Short mmCIF file of C-alpha atoms in Angstrom, two decimals:
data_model
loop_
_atom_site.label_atom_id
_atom_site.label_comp_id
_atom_site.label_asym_id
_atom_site.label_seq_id
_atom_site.Cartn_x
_atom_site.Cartn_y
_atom_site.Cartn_z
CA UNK A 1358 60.07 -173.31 38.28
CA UNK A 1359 58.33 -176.28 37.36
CA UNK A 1360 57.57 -176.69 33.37
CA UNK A 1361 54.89 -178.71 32.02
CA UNK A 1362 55.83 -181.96 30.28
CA UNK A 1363 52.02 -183.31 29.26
CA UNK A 1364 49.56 -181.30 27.51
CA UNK A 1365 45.95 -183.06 27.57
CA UNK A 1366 43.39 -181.80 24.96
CA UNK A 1367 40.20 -181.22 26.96
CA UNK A 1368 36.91 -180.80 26.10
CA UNK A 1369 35.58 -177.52 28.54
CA UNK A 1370 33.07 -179.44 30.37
CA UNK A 1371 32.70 -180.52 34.03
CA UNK A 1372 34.08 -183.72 34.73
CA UNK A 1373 37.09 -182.52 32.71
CA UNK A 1374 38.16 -179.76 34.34
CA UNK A 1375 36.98 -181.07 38.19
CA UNK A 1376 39.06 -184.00 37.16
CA UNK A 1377 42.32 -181.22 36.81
CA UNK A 1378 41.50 -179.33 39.91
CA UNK A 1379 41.38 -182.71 41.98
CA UNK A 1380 44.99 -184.08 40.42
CA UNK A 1381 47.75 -182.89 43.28
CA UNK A 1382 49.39 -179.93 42.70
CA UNK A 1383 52.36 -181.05 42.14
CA UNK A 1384 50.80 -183.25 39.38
CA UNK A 1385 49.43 -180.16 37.80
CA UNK A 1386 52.42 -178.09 37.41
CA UNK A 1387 53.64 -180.60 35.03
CA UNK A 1388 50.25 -180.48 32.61
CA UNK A 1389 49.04 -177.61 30.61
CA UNK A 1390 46.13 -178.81 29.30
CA UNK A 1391 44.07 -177.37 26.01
CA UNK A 1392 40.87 -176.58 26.73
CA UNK A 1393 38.13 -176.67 24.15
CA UNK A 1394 35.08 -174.23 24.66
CA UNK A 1395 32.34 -176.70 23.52
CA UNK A 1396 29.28 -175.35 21.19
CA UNK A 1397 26.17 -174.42 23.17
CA UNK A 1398 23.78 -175.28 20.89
CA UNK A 1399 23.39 -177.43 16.58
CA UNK A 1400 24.62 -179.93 15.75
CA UNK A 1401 28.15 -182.31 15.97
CA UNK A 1402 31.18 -179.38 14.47
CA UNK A 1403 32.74 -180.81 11.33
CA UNK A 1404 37.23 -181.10 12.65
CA UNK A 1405 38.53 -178.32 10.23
CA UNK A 1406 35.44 -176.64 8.12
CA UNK A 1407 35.68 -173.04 8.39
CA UNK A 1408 32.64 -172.43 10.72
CA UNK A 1409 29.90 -169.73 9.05
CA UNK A 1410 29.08 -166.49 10.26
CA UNK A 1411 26.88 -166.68 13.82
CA UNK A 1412 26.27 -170.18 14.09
CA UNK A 1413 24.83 -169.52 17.34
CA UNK A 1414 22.11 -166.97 16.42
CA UNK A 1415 21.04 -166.37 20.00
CA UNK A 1416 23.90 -164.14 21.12
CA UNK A 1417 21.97 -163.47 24.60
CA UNK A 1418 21.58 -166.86 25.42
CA UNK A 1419 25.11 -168.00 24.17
CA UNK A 1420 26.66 -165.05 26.73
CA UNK A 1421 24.37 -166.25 29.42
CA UNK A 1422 25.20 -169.81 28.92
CA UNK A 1423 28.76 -169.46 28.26
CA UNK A 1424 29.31 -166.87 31.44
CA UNK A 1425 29.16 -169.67 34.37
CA UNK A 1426 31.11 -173.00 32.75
CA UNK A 1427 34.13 -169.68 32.02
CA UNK A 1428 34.28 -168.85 35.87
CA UNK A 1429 34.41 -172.32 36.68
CA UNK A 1430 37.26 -173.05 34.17
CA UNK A 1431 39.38 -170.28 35.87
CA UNK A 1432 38.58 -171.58 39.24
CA UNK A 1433 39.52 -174.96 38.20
CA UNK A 1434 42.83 -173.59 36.68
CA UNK A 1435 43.76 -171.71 39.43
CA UNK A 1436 46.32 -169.46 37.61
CA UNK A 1437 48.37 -172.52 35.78
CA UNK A 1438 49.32 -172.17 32.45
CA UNK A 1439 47.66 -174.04 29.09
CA UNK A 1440 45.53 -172.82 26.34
CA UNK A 1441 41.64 -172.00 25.82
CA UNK A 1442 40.30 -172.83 21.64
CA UNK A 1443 37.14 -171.07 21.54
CA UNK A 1444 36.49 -172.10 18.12
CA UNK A 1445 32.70 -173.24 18.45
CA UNK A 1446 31.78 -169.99 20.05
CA UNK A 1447 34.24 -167.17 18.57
CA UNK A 1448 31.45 -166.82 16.04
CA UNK A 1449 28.94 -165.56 18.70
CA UNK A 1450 31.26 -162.11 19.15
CA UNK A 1451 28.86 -160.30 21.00
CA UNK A 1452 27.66 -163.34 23.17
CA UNK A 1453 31.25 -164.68 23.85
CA UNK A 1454 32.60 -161.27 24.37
CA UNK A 1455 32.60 -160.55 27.97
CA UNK A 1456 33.60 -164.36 28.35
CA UNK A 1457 36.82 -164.12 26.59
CA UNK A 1458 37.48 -161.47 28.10
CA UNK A 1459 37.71 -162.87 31.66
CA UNK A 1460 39.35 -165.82 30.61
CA UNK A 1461 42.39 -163.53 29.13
CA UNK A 1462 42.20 -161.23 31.82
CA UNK A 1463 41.87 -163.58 34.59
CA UNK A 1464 43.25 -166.72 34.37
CA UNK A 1465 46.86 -168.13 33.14
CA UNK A 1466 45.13 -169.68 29.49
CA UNK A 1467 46.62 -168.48 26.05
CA UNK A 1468 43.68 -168.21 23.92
CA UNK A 1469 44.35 -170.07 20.36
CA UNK A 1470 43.33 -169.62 16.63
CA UNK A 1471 44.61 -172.21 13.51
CA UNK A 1472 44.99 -171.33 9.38
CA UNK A 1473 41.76 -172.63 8.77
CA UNK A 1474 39.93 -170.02 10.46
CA UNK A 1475 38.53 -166.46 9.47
CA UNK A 1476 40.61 -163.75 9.14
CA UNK A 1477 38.50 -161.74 11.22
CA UNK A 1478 38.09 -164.21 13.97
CA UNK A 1479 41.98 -164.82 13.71
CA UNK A 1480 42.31 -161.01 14.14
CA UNK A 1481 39.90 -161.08 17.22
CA UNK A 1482 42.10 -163.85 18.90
CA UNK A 1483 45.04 -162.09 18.12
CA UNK A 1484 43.39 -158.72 19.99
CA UNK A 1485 42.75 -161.18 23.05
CA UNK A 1486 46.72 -162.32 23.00
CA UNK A 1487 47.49 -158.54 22.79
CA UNK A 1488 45.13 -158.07 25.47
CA UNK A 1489 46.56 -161.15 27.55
CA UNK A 1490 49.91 -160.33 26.98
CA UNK A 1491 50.85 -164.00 26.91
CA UNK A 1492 50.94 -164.39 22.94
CA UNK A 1493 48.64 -167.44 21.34
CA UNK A 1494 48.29 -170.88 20.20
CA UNK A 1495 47.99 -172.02 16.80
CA UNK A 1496 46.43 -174.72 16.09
CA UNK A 1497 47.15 -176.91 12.80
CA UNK A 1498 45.11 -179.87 11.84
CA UNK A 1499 47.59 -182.00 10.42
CA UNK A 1500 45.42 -184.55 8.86
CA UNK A 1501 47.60 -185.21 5.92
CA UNK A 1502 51.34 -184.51 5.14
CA UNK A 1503 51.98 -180.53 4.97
CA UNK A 1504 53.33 -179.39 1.65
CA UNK A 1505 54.83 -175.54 1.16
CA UNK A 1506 51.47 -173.99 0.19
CA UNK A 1507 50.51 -175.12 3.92
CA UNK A 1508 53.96 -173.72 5.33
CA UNK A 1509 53.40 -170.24 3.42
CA UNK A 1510 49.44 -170.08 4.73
CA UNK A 1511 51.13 -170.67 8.13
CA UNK A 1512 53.50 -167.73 7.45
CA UNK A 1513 50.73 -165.34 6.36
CA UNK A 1514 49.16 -165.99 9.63
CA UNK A 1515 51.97 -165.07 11.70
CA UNK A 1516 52.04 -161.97 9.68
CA UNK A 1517 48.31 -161.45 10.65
CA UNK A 1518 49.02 -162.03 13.54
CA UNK A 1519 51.69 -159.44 14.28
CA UNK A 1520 53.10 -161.41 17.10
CA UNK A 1521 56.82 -162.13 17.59
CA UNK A 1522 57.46 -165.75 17.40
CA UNK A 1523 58.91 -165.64 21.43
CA UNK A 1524 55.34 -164.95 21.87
CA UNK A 1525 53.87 -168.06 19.40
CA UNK A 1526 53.09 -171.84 20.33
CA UNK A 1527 52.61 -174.55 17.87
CA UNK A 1528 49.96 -177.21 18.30
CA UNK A 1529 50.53 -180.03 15.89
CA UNK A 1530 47.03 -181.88 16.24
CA UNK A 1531 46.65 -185.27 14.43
CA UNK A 1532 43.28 -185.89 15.54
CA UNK A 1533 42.08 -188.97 15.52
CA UNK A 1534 44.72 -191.83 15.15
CA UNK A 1535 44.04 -195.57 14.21
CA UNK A 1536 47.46 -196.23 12.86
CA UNK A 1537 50.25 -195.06 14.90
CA UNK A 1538 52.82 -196.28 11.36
CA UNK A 1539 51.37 -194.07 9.03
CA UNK A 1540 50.18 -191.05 11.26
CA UNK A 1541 53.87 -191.28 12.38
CA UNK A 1542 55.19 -190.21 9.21
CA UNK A 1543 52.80 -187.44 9.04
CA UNK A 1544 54.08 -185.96 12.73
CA UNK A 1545 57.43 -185.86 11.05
CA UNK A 1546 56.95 -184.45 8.36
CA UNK A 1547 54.99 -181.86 10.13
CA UNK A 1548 57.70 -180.84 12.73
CA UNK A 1549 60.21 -180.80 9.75
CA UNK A 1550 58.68 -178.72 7.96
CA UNK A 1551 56.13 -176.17 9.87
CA UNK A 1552 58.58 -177.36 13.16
CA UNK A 1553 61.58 -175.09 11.71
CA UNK A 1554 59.62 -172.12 10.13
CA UNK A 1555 60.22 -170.36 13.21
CA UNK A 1556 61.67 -170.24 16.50
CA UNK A 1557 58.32 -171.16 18.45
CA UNK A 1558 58.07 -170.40 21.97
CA UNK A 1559 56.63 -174.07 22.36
CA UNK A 1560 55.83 -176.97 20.37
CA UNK A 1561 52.86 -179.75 21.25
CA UNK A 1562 52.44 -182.36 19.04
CA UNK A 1563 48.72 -184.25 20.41
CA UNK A 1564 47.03 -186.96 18.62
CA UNK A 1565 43.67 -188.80 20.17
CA UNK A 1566 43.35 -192.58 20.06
CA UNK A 1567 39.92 -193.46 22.49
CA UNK A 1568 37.81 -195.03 20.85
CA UNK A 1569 34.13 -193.21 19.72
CA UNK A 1570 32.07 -195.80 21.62
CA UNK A 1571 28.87 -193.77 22.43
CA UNK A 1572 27.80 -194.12 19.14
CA UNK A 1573 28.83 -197.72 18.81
CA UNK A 1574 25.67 -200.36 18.10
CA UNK A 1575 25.05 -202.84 20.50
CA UNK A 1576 24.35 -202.63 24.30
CA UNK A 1577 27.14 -203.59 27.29
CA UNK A 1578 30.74 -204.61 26.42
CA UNK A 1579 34.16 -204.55 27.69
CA UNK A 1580 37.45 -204.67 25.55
CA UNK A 1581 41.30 -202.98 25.62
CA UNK A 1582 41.92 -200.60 22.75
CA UNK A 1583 45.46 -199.83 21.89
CA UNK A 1584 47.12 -196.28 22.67
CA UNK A 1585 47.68 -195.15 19.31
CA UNK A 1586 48.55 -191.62 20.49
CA UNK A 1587 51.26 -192.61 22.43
CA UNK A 1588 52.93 -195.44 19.86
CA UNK A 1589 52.94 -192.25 17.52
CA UNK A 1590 54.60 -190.70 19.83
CA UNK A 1591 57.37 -193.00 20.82
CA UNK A 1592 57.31 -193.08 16.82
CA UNK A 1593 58.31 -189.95 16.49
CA UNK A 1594 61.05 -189.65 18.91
CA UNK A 1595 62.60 -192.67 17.82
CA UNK A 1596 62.92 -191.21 14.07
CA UNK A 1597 63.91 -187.76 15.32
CA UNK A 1598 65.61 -188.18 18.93
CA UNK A 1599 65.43 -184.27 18.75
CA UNK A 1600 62.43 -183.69 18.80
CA UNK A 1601 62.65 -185.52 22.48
CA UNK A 1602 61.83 -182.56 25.19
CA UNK A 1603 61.85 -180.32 22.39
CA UNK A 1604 58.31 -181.47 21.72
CA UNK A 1605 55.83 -181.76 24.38
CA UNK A 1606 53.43 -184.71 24.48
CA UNK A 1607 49.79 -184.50 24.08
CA UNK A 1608 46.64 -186.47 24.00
CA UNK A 1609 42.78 -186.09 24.52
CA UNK A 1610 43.03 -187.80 27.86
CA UNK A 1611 40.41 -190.91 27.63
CA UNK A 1612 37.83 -189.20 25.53
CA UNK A 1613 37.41 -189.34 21.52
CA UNK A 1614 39.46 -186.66 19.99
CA UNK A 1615 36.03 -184.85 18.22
CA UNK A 1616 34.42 -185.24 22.23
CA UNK A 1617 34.84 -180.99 22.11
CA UNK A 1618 32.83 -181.00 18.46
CA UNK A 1619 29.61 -182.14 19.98
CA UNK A 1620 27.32 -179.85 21.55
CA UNK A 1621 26.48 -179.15 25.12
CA UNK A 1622 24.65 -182.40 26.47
CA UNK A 1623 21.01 -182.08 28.18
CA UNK A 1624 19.77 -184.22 30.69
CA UNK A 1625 18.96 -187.25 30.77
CA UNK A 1626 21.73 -188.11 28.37
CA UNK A 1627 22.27 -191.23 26.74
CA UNK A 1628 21.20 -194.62 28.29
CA UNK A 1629 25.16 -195.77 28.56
CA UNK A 1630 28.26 -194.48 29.91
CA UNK A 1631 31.75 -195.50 29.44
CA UNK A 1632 33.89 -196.95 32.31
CA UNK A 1633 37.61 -196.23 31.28
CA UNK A 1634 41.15 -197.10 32.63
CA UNK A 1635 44.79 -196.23 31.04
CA UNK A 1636 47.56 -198.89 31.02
CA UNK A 1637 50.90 -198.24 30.38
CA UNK A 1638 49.76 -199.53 26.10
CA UNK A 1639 45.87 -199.73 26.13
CA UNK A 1640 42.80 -198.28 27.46
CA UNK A 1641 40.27 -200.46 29.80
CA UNK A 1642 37.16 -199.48 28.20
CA UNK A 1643 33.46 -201.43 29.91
CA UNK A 1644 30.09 -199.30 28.88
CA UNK A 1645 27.54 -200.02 31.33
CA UNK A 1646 23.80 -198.85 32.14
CA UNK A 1647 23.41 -195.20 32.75
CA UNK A 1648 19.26 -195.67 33.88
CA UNK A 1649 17.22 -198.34 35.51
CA UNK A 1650 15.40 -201.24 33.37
CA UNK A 1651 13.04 -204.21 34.54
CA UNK A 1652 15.99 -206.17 31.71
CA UNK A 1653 19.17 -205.68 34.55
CA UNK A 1654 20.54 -204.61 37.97
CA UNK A 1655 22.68 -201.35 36.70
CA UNK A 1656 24.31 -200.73 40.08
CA UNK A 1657 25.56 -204.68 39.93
CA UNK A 1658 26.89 -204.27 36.34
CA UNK A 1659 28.91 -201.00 36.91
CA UNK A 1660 30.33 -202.87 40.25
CA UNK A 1661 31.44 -205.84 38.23
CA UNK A 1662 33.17 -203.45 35.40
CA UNK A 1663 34.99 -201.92 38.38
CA UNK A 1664 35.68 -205.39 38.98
CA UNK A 1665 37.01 -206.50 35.86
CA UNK A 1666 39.30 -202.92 35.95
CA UNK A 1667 40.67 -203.58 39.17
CA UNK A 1668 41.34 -207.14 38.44
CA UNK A 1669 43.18 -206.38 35.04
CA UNK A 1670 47.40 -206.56 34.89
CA UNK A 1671 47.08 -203.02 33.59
CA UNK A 1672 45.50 -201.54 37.49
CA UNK A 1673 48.32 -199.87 39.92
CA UNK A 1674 46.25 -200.34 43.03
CA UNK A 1675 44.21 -198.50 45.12
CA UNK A 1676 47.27 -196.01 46.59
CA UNK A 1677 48.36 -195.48 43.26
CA UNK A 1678 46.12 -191.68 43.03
CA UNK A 1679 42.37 -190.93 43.50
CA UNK A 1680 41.20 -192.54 40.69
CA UNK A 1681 42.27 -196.10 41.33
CA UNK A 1682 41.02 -195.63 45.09
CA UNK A 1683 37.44 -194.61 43.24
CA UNK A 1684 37.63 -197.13 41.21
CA UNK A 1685 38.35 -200.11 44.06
CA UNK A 1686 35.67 -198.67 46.59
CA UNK A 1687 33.55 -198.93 43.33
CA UNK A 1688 34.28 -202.25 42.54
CA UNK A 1689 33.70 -203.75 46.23
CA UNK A 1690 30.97 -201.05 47.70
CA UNK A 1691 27.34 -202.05 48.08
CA UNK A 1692 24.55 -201.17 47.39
CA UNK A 1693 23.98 -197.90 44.81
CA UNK A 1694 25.96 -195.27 46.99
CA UNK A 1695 29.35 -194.98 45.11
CA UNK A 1696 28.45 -196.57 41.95
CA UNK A 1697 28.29 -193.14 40.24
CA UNK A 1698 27.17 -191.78 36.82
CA UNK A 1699 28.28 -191.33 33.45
CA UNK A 1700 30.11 -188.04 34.32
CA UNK A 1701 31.84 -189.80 37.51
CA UNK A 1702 33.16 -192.37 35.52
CA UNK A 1703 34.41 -189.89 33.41
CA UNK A 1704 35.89 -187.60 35.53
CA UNK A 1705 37.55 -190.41 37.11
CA UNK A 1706 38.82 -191.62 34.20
CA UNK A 1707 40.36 -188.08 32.83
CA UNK A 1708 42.02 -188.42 36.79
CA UNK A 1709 43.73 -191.74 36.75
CA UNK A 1710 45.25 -191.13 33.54
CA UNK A 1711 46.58 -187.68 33.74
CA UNK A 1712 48.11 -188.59 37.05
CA UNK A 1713 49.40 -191.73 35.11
CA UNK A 1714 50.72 -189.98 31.73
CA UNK A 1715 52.93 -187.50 34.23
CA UNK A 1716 54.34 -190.21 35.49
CA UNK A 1717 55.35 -191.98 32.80
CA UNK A 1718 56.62 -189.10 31.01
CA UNK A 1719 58.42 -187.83 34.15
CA UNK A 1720 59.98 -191.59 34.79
CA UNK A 1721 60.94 -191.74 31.03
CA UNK A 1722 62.63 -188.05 31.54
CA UNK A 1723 64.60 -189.25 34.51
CA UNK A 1724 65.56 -192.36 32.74
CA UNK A 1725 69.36 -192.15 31.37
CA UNK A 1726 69.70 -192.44 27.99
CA UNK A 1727 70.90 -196.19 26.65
CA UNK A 1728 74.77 -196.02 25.62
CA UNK A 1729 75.84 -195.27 22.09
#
């Protein structure tokens, strides 16, 4: 059997998981991703505030709403492994009900919980692990070093819990990273400590490092932000070799790590998307026009981002996987037929670099270690 090697933090929209069902199969063997159900309705989710009571007041129109984009996750999954953190909706337990209930009873997902959370929502996941019978994610924000009040909150969950370890995953989440140095030191001291508490069934440590650009000032613009996620990573193993296989690898794919936070976008969106491509040390990241204006030729300037993607060092070629081949019809079609939108680019983007990250993780598995 195959095991996973990459675990992608997704946000439980479209583009993301059409982007996983298009990546070969042989490509998707080696992820299990960690899917976020995203809130319906309110506003942007504060990363780690214990959500109140019913948020989502509306239980009818949360079960309704919720109902479809679940059946098309476990089509997209297909029976492969990963995890489902229904966090924004868990609240709604009437609503979400029937749901969570087909995604434990019909697809390959472990559903997930984290300290933070209420005990009686922490129970209820814990029911749908019983109910699964393939045990549950927990999910710690480490923001800031652990200490051994956060070790022994850890330890009264597992007690809540009443599930063997065997049957236990730990998701060491950094969040958002900007310094790969100092969020390093907080990954280690996270797996020393919380790490070696028990004998996990599996251990992710995931950090995010795409930008937040949608919310940046200014109109067009095309620059290469570092992958933070992955120095912190390379970080890590370095300090504690270990760790190395031990620890699976995530990331949020090319999308902000609080993405999953913000509610369920209506049409007609915003008036930019993002064009994105993953090098083996930096994202390619170009917004361009989502909408007509008298002020520019939109199809033009999303063919010339394309352009300035497929022209970069960092782009394998068009044979490389789907996304590059998108990406160089894109960037010498005509006219406005294969330009796409803002979820194309997207989806796209969430393509080319899961197919890239198994790569590199399965080259640098296959590489032999350097003489002592």
């Amino acid at each position: 059997m195959v095991e996973p090697i990459y675990v992608p933090v997704l946000s439980a929209r479209r583009d993301a998981w059409n982007a996983y069902a298009q990546l070969d199969i042989g490509v998707r063997r080696r992820i299990a991703p960690l899917w976020t159900l995203v809130p319906r309705t309110g506003t942007e989710r504060t990363r780690g505030a214990c959500a109140a009571v019913n948020l989502d007041s509306d239980q009818t129109a949360l079960g309704t709403w919720l109902a479809p984009r679940v059946d098309q996750l476990i089509e997209a999954m297909d029976g492969m492994t990963g995890w489902v953190d229904a966090t924004h909706v868990e609240d709604g337990v009437h609503g979400a009900a029937t749901s969570l209930w087909r995604l434990m009873t019909r697809s390959g997902l472990r559903v997930v919980t984290g300290p933070e959370r209420d005990p009686t929502l922490q129970r209820y996941a814990a029911d749908l692990a019983f109910l699964s019978r393939r045990g549950i994610g927990i999910r710690v924000l480490a923001d800031a070093p652990p200490d051994e009040l956060r070790s022994a909150e850890l330890l009264r969950l597992l007690d809540r819990l009443c599930l063997p370890p065997s049957m236990v995953d730990l998701i060491l989440d950094m969040g958002a990273v900007a310094d790969a140095t100092d969020a390093s030191k907080t990954a280690i001291a996270a797996l020393d400590l919380l790490g070696a508490l028990v004998p996990w069934r599996t251990v992710v440590l995931t950090a995010g490092a795409f930008p937040r650009v949608h919310d940046s000032p200014g109109e067009e613009f095309a620059y290469i932000a570092e992958r933070h996620d992955r120095q912190l990573y390379q970080a890590v193993h370095a300090a504690r070799p270990v760790f190395s296989g031990a620890v699976l690898y995530g990331d949020y794919s090319v999308e902000h790590a609080f993405s999953a936070n913000i509610p369920h976008i209506r049409a007609p969106g915003p008036a930019w998307g993002v064009m994105r491509y993953t090098g083996p040390d930096g994202f390619l990241i170009g917004r361009v026009p989502t909408r007509d204006s008298h002020r520019f030729d939109r199809v033009g300037r999303v063919r010339a981002m394309a352009r300035w993607i497929t022209e970069s060092g960092a782009y394998r070629g068009a044979d490389y996987g789907d996304g590059e081949r998108w990406l160089h019809a894109c960037a010498h079609g005509e006219g406005s037929k294969g330009s796409g939108n803002a979820e194309t680019w997207i989806k796209v983007g969430h393509v080319q670099h899961m197919n890239f990250v198994v790569n590199q993780l399965a080259d640098r598995d296959a590489s032999p270690e350097p003489d002592s």
